[in-house]
């Protein structure tokens, strides 16, 4: 017995252990199967881990303590269950126990499957979410990082085209050849297309001539597309020129490559405005050249929403719609050519926008986000260059949650450093940030907002693993493998990563393993060496391993530690960080030194400086300039420059400037450097460039006359002379021709040997020194010229180059031939063409020629021939290339008369130097007689004054600059100009007082007359004499004379204007030398009109002293076709009488509103009796006023016309009404007047008294009736209403379905009418109530009608009476009679007669009352 009890106890213990093990391992219940995520796990329990998962872990070598422990538990459980099962079979043999074990095993399997499915589902969801998040963060349109390049290869060689794209989602790449899609499968072995990591290549093997084409690669994703193209030129070994196919060479010659036609100029857009950089090309861009690129600071610029790139046939432009300071920099455009890339560059300076607050600083720039976490981001920026006049004390940081759309300020107090940590952000949120600078004046404009950033865990991607399977993949996260972690482990590596004067940023590493549950963190701080820890984030939850800690005390050192928190509890603290403290002060960088400015161009200088000794934190420099003599310091650059050399553009030529610089760091901006030495802005001086075009002008037996062209660039100073060298070709040794400089560009070289060949080269000299020697000339043979024709002209120069014309100058030939030169011929050739064309058909005798008809933007060359009696001589050397364009700022010579009456010609130059002189000539070479002119020049202006102008001064005047060849102008002084200017000169020397407004007459409301005129403003010393009818008059009480010298107004005020005021009025004015007189004749019609108007207004003024009309009596017809009379009165009293009369009879029903003064009379319907004369009378003791309106004759006709028009406009559309007789077409109006003429038309034909039609009208309707309509009545009906001026029409199309429906309705009504006429009726015979004494006989008779004759039935109490017994019924064609013999009280009731035929029926009833003997019938009953 004891043994058995022991066995039972042991069995119960094992059973309890087994159940407890299963419960703690998987938490499986018998009736409900949940996954591990759905169950609430106990503190000391472990989740059940599937053997399948364990095998995956072993495959990945991811052994963990939790996995081993779970496997041991599962294994131990399986062994225990097997032992228990054997004991049960041995000890009990209990089938119920077996069933229970099977249930438990089934529960276990189901739980494993549920765990596995839930795990897989969660892993997939998490992976998809992360993948979507990463894709959203990286989304961008495709852009070209490295474009295709052009290639030229030999036939039979291979070529490889490559380019690099970037974009997200990954773009799809397609290659095209001359617009046709390329596929490797369609040309096996010919093309090989590859794409790896954004680098795309196309290999073409064994090139042939057919492979010469334009190749294009296109990258496309759902956000957009980008492309690049290049030309492949395959050269053949055949042809005249080795290496060039004849066909291809023709193409190359015919299609000239485009080149830059102008240089990019610096731009100065304002912040918030727009910017456009554009350049022109010399010819149309070839196909491969259209792939030009724009760069900013060496970085390619793709097109974006804010940036548009446009490439035309001969132009290209870059437009930025909204400019920020970040857009400042060096912009360049790269133009592809077959030999490489040509480049143009220009610097863009972005000026500050207007300050948000007067004196506030500018906007910061380059705001960037870094260290992005779940709820934390670190911002950096650069300080503004403009502080508004007071130092920047800090910055406000704003954030924008894209979901909310509102900007929120992140910090309460200004932050001093240009770095700021932003915490407390929403996980998964998308934010943008901006920064505003603050000084004592206020808060400045905000910076450009950052790109949108998404708050995500940057380490999340590392926690995702993907296992590729044959039929798919398994995505596993560390969260799934770390499910057994409950209480989190402590964080590690806690350290201070950022220190400023306001906060420190604490960083740490999250615990590993982290566990499945989300983590937050507690940050604790302690004063160093105190071990007294306090929470630092009581209100702000921390989800990221970064946190800024504020509210620290300066001067104290702090240590920090971190605890990890999840839903199961709080971890142990991390190891404390090293002690850290707030910065005591923010150290700004030191300023640079050694600022030196040097000359560069007329609008720029080169600035250089030395960096401070400590440059560790310096991120760049801001430059400032100021014109000497002012205190207006201007900011040069709004984006820090990183080098110590910079070209300052946008300066004013000839002005003197000083410069200073500031260093820039995250701590702020340094003090100013010392000022540079003052510098005048002008072109830098250097040695001149080389002379060119050395030509032989004349030759003797032992001498030659050599000429050459001046250098293109004089070095910024006047050319002081030239040196000429010579060489005998047979000796090859160069010798100096002259020791002293030659002032001209022509020199006679002697001591030469006849029949020897000589070469020459020239050098130019200015104040800097001697420039480089020119290229040696062609060999010239020293042999005397004896030809009869003249030699070549020389010294070709351009003057007055404009968009459509220029002036060509030249010198006569040195060798004139055997007869004098009689004229010159000029040829022109467009650059790029070998065709010379004649400019003039006939020779010109002058040594200058104005060439018109040029095409703007084109470049040209010229040559000149001298002509004598023997013929045309040798041509000059071709001139330099010249572009037909007007120099910016160029102005023409102006002619005028100065204040002293002298005629002058004036010219203002756009450029000038200190040594520049204005050279005035006649006909470009002839000197002007100094006795007849005076020249005054100052800075950029020069004025030529004619001291005694006459016909001797007529002609062509020219002006040029002594040291700037491309600035010149001219003016042709003609006899007409001379005559006009002499008149103007006389007017200036003999001035007249100018008239602004001539004599005028004005009549005031009281009837007073004002005569007035106005001249120009006069001085206080001006005098006036007023003459009336040849007699000077003075101001009197009735004739007041006013003279206002400041405004120049002269007026005469006449109180009682009458006949005595008729005559002429003359005002004589004198002001210093100036004088004038003005006469006004007031007679005849002018006087009568003024007198009548004066008298009328006097009377009207008296009328308005009492009650009077503001608006006289008028009438109007309203939209409601009513006639309204109205007038408006004023100045009324209670005693004032207002009465209306018609034809002398007072009218009642008048309304008067005292508030508005309007009195009205309304006639709702106008008839003939409304014709008459209406009058309104106002009167009281102050006076009387009347207003009359006549509505008779034409007046009444006008009322009827307006009323008819209103009635016609109120007419409704035509409608149709079906009747038993036919159709009735009608139109409704407010009301109808006989005055309004109406007519009906059918199919555009007037209906006049036709058969089966009848017209009619009523007070509110006009109609036409169509009797017995047929198909012939189908069509369009029109009603025309003539109101006396115009015709109004209403139409109805009575055809189709409308006619069919109307015809059916008409037939229905007609049949109903016929049926109603012929239906059975009871016409007469029965009373309502009949009284009869019992035992008498009752006879009831009724008469009927109908066709056919109706059937008649008698009813008693609604039941048919059958003839027989006491009922006798007789019938005939006109009626029926019923006789009731010997009535009794039972015969009382309701008797009815019912008549019917095929068209209808009718029932008539009578009430029969039978009373007994001795009774009296009721009153109203018919006794029988």
mmCIF file of N, CA and C in Angstrom, residues 263-325:
data_model
loop_
_atom_site.group_PDB
_atom_site.id
_atom_site.type_symbol
_atom_site.label_atom_id
_atom_site.label_comp_id
_atom_site.label_asym_id
_atom_site.label_seq_id
_atom_site.Cartn_x
_atom_site.Cartn_y
_atom_site.Cartn_z
ATOM 1 N N UNK A 263 31.436 86.804 -73.537
ATOM 2 C CA UNK A 263 31.871 86.274 -72.252
ATOM 3 C C UNK A 263 30.786 86.473 -71.202
ATOM 4 N N UNK A 264 30.708 85.523 -70.277
ATOM 5 C CA UNK A 264 29.797 85.681 -69.146
ATOM 6 C C UNK A 264 30.264 86.822 -68.265
ATOM 7 N N UNK A 265 29.336 87.605 -67.792
ATOM 8 C CA UNK A 265 29.659 88.748 -66.945
ATOM 9 C C UNK A 265 29.204 88.470 -65.513
ATOM 10 N N UNK A 266 29.903 88.997 -64.520
ATOM 11 C CA UNK A 266 29.443 88.824 -63.136
ATOM 12 C C UNK A 266 28.033 89.375 -62.954
ATOM 13 N N UNK A 267 27.267 88.695 -62.107
ATOM 14 C CA UNK A 267 25.882 89.093 -61.845
ATOM 15 C C UNK A 267 25.730 89.410 -60.368
ATOM 16 N N UNK A 268 24.749 90.279 -60.082
ATOM 17 C CA UNK A 268 24.526 90.718 -58.709
ATOM 18 C C UNK A 268 23.044 90.643 -58.366
ATOM 19 N N UNK A 269 22.458 89.443 -58.369
ATOM 20 C CA UNK A 269 21.032 89.331 -58.009
ATOM 21 C C UNK A 269 20.831 89.586 -56.528
ATOM 22 N N UNK A 270 19.596 89.888 -56.168
ATOM 23 C CA UNK A 270 19.258 90.105 -54.760
ATOM 24 C C UNK A 270 18.576 88.870 -54.203
ATOM 25 N N UNK A 271 18.853 88.607 -52.941
ATOM 26 C CA UNK A 271 18.265 87.447 -52.266
ATOM 27 C C UNK A 271 16.742 87.492 -52.376
ATOM 28 N N UNK A 272 16.171 86.380 -52.823
ATOM 29 C CA UNK A 272 14.730 86.306 -53.031
ATOM 30 C C UNK A 272 14.297 86.663 -54.436
ATOM 31 N N UNK A 273 15.202 87.257 -55.235
ATOM 32 C CA UNK A 273 14.875 87.606 -56.607
ATOM 33 C C UNK A 273 15.179 86.445 -57.549
ATOM 34 N N UNK A 274 15.411 86.779 -58.798
ATOM 35 C CA UNK A 274 15.705 85.755 -59.795
ATOM 36 C C UNK A 274 17.043 86.071 -60.458
ATOM 37 N N UNK A 275 17.620 85.056 -61.084
ATOM 38 C CA UNK A 275 18.926 85.176 -61.727
ATOM 39 C C UNK A 275 18.862 84.465 -63.065
ATOM 40 N N UNK A 276 19.400 85.104 -64.090
ATOM 41 C CA UNK A 276 19.514 84.471 -65.396
ATOM 42 C C UNK A 276 20.910 84.725 -65.940
ATOM 43 N N UNK A 277 21.636 83.648 -66.218
ATOM 44 C CA UNK A 277 22.921 83.708 -66.889
ATOM 45 C C UNK A 277 22.712 83.192 -68.302
ATOM 46 N N UNK A 278 23.178 83.929 -69.275
ATOM 47 C CA UNK A 278 22.974 83.515 -70.656
ATOM 48 C C UNK A 278 24.217 83.820 -71.465
ATOM 49 N N UNK A 279 24.403 83.061 -72.509
ATOM 50 C CA UNK A 279 25.520 83.296 -73.411
ATOM 51 C C UNK A 279 25.063 82.999 -74.829
ATOM 52 N N UNK A 280 25.681 83.690 -75.774
ATOM 53 C CA UNK A 280 25.388 83.525 -77.187
ATOM 54 C C UNK A 280 26.546 82.779 -77.847
ATOM 55 N N UNK A 281 26.222 82.091 -78.949
ATOM 56 C CA UNK A 281 27.231 81.339 -79.675
ATOM 57 C C UNK A 281 27.392 81.924 -81.073
ATOM 58 N N UNK A 282 28.552 81.677 -81.656
ATOM 59 C CA UNK A 282 28.866 82.265 -82.954
ATOM 60 C C UNK A 282 28.061 81.646 -84.086
ATOM 61 N N UNK A 283 27.579 80.414 -83.903
ATOM 62 C CA UNK A 283 26.779 79.739 -84.924
ATOM 63 C C UNK A 283 25.862 78.754 -84.233
ATOM 64 N N UNK A 284 25.062 78.071 -85.011
ATOM 65 C CA UNK A 284 24.142 77.088 -84.431
ATOM 66 C C UNK A 284 24.933 75.956 -83.798
ATOM 67 N N UNK A 285 24.443 75.503 -82.633
ATOM 68 C CA UNK A 285 25.089 74.400 -81.941
ATOM 69 C C UNK A 285 24.910 73.119 -82.743
ATOM 70 N N UNK A 286 26.004 72.368 -82.880
ATOM 71 C CA UNK A 286 25.899 71.052 -83.486
ATOM 72 C C UNK A 286 25.249 70.092 -82.498
ATOM 73 N N UNK A 287 24.883 68.937 -82.991
ATOM 74 C CA UNK A 287 24.107 68.006 -82.158
ATOM 75 C C UNK A 287 24.855 67.637 -80.891
ATOM 76 N N UNK A 288 26.142 67.266 -81.023
ATOM 77 C CA UNK A 288 26.886 66.854 -79.832
ATOM 78 C C UNK A 288 27.207 68.037 -78.925
ATOM 79 N N UNK A 289 27.152 69.266 -79.457
ATOM 80 C CA UNK A 289 27.437 70.425 -78.616
ATOM 81 C C UNK A 289 26.245 70.832 -77.752
ATOM 82 N N UNK A 290 25.077 70.302 -78.066
ATOM 83 C CA UNK A 290 23.906 70.642 -77.255
ATOM 84 C C UNK A 290 23.957 69.973 -75.883
ATOM 85 N N UNK A 291 24.938 69.076 -75.695
ATOM 86 C CA UNK A 291 25.106 68.438 -74.390
ATOM 87 C C UNK A 291 25.991 69.279 -73.489
ATOM 88 N N UNK A 292 25.910 70.596 -73.631
ATOM 89 C CA UNK A 292 26.721 71.477 -72.784
ATOM 90 C C UNK A 292 26.257 71.388 -71.333
ATOM 91 N N UNK A 293 27.137 71.711 -70.429
ATOM 92 C CA UNK A 293 26.864 71.564 -69.000
ATOM 93 C C UNK A 293 27.130 72.881 -68.287
ATOM 94 N N UNK A 294 26.336 73.124 -67.242
ATOM 95 C CA UNK A 294 26.537 74.262 -66.346
ATOM 96 C C UNK A 294 27.125 73.745 -65.031
ATOM 97 N N UNK A 295 28.062 74.506 -64.469
ATOM 98 C CA UNK A 295 28.706 74.123 -63.219
ATOM 99 C C UNK A 295 28.639 75.303 -62.246
ATOM 100 N N UNK A 296 28.645 74.951 -60.981
ATOM 101 C CA UNK A 296 28.790 75.953 -59.912
ATOM 102 C C UNK A 296 29.893 75.477 -58.988
ATOM 103 N N UNK A 297 30.939 76.267 -58.918
ATOM 104 C CA UNK A 297 32.107 75.894 -58.118
ATOM 105 C C UNK A 297 32.602 74.500 -58.483
ATOM 106 N N UNK A 298 32.559 74.176 -59.789
ATOM 107 C CA UNK A 298 33.065 72.902 -60.265
ATOM 108 C C UNK A 298 32.114 71.738 -60.155
ATOM 109 N N UNK A 299 30.887 71.962 -59.642
ATOM 110 C CA UNK A 299 29.913 70.884 -59.467
ATOM 111 C C UNK A 299 28.846 71.026 -60.540
ATOM 112 N N UNK A 300 28.514 69.935 -61.269
ATOM 113 C CA UNK A 300 27.479 70.045 -62.313
ATOM 114 C C UNK A 300 26.141 70.455 -61.720
ATOM 115 N N UNK A 301 25.410 71.261 -62.479
ATOM 116 C CA UNK A 301 24.107 71.759 -62.041
ATOM 117 C C UNK A 301 23.005 71.051 -62.824
ATOM 118 N N UNK A 302 22.245 70.173 -62.182
ATOM 119 C CA UNK A 302 21.101 69.563 -62.877
ATOM 120 C C UNK A 302 19.898 70.499 -62.842
ATOM 121 N N UNK A 303 18.939 70.246 -63.692
ATOM 122 C CA UNK A 303 17.710 71.035 -63.702
ATOM 123 C C UNK A 303 16.850 70.614 -62.521
ATOM 124 N N UNK A 304 16.154 71.562 -61.912
ATOM 125 C CA UNK A 304 15.302 71.290 -60.754
ATOM 126 C C UNK A 304 14.102 72.212 -60.826
ATOM 127 N N UNK A 305 13.268 72.125 -59.791
ATOM 128 C CA UNK A 305 12.073 72.966 -59.755
ATOM 129 C C UNK A 305 12.432 74.435 -59.674
ATOM 130 N N UNK A 306 13.537 74.756 -59.014
ATOM 131 C CA UNK A 306 13.957 76.147 -58.846
ATOM 132 C C UNK A 306 14.973 76.577 -59.894
ATOM 133 N N UNK A 307 15.516 75.622 -60.616
ATOM 134 C CA UNK A 307 16.591 75.905 -61.560
ATOM 135 C C UNK A 307 16.200 75.369 -62.931
ATOM 136 N N UNK A 308 16.147 76.247 -63.946
ATOM 137 C CA UNK A 308 15.784 75.839 -65.294
ATOM 138 C C UNK A 308 16.972 76.065 -66.233
ATOM 139 N N UNK A 309 17.245 75.063 -67.039
ATOM 140 C CA UNK A 309 18.304 75.137 -68.035
ATOM 141 C C UNK A 309 17.659 75.154 -69.419
ATOM 142 N N UNK A 310 18.101 76.064 -70.259
ATOM 143 C CA UNK A 310 17.548 76.166 -71.611
ATOM 144 C C UNK A 310 18.687 76.250 -72.606
ATOM 145 N N UNK A 311 18.577 75.445 -73.628
ATOM 146 C CA UNK A 311 19.568 75.451 -74.698
ATOM 147 C C UNK A 311 18.850 75.671 -76.014
ATOM 148 N N UNK A 312 19.133 76.803 -76.660
ATOM 149 C CA UNK A 312 18.550 77.093 -77.956
ATOM 150 C C UNK A 312 19.519 76.764 -79.061
ATOM 151 N N UNK A 313 19.184 77.176 -80.266
ATOM 152 C CA UNK A 313 20.049 76.874 -81.400
ATOM 153 C C UNK A 313 21.360 77.650 -81.324
ATOM 154 N N UNK A 314 21.301 78.920 -80.828
ATOM 155 C CA UNK A 314 22.521 79.735 -80.745
ATOM 156 C C UNK A 314 22.663 80.407 -79.391
ATOM 157 N N UNK A 315 22.014 79.865 -78.387
ATOM 158 C CA UNK A 315 22.100 80.469 -77.061
ATOM 159 C C UNK A 315 21.855 79.403 -75.999
ATOM 160 N N UNK A 316 22.285 79.704 -74.805
ATOM 161 C CA UNK A 316 22.035 78.846 -73.648
ATOM 162 C C UNK A 316 21.851 79.742 -72.441
ATOM 163 N N UNK A 317 21.000 79.317 -71.535
ATOM 164 C CA UNK A 317 20.737 80.144 -70.356
ATOM 165 C C UNK A 317 20.496 79.259 -69.148
ATOM 166 N N UNK A 318 20.810 79.805 -68.005
ATOM 167 C CA UNK A 318 20.536 79.191 -66.701
ATOM 168 C C UNK A 318 19.713 80.194 -65.913
ATOM 169 N N UNK A 319 18.530 79.766 -65.449
ATOM 170 C CA UNK A 319 17.633 80.650 -64.701
ATOM 171 C C UNK A 319 17.350 80.041 -63.340
ATOM 172 N N UNK A 320 17.536 80.829 -62.299
ATOM 173 C CA UNK A 320 17.188 80.432 -60.931
ATOM 174 C C UNK A 320 16.055 81.353 -60.505
ATOM 175 N N UNK A 321 14.886 80.767 -60.231
ATOM 176 C CA UNK A 321 13.692 81.575 -59.996
ATOM 177 C C UNK A 321 13.715 82.267 -58.644
ATOM 178 N N UNK A 322 14.258 81.631 -57.625
ATOM 179 C CA UNK A 322 14.336 82.253 -56.295
ATOM 180 C C UNK A 322 15.749 82.077 -55.778
ATOM 181 N N UNK A 323 16.465 83.185 -55.684
ATOM 182 C CA UNK A 323 17.883 83.148 -55.368
ATOM 183 C C UNK A 323 18.083 83.172 -53.856
ATOM 184 N N UNK A 324 18.969 82.290 -53.380
ATOM 185 C CA UNK A 324 19.401 82.292 -51.981
ATOM 186 C C UNK A 324 20.901 82.581 -51.932
ATOM 187 N N UNK A 325 21.393 82.862 -50.727
ATOM 188 C CA UNK A 325 22.819 83.123 -50.582
ATOM 189 C C UNK A 325 23.651 81.907 -50.966
#
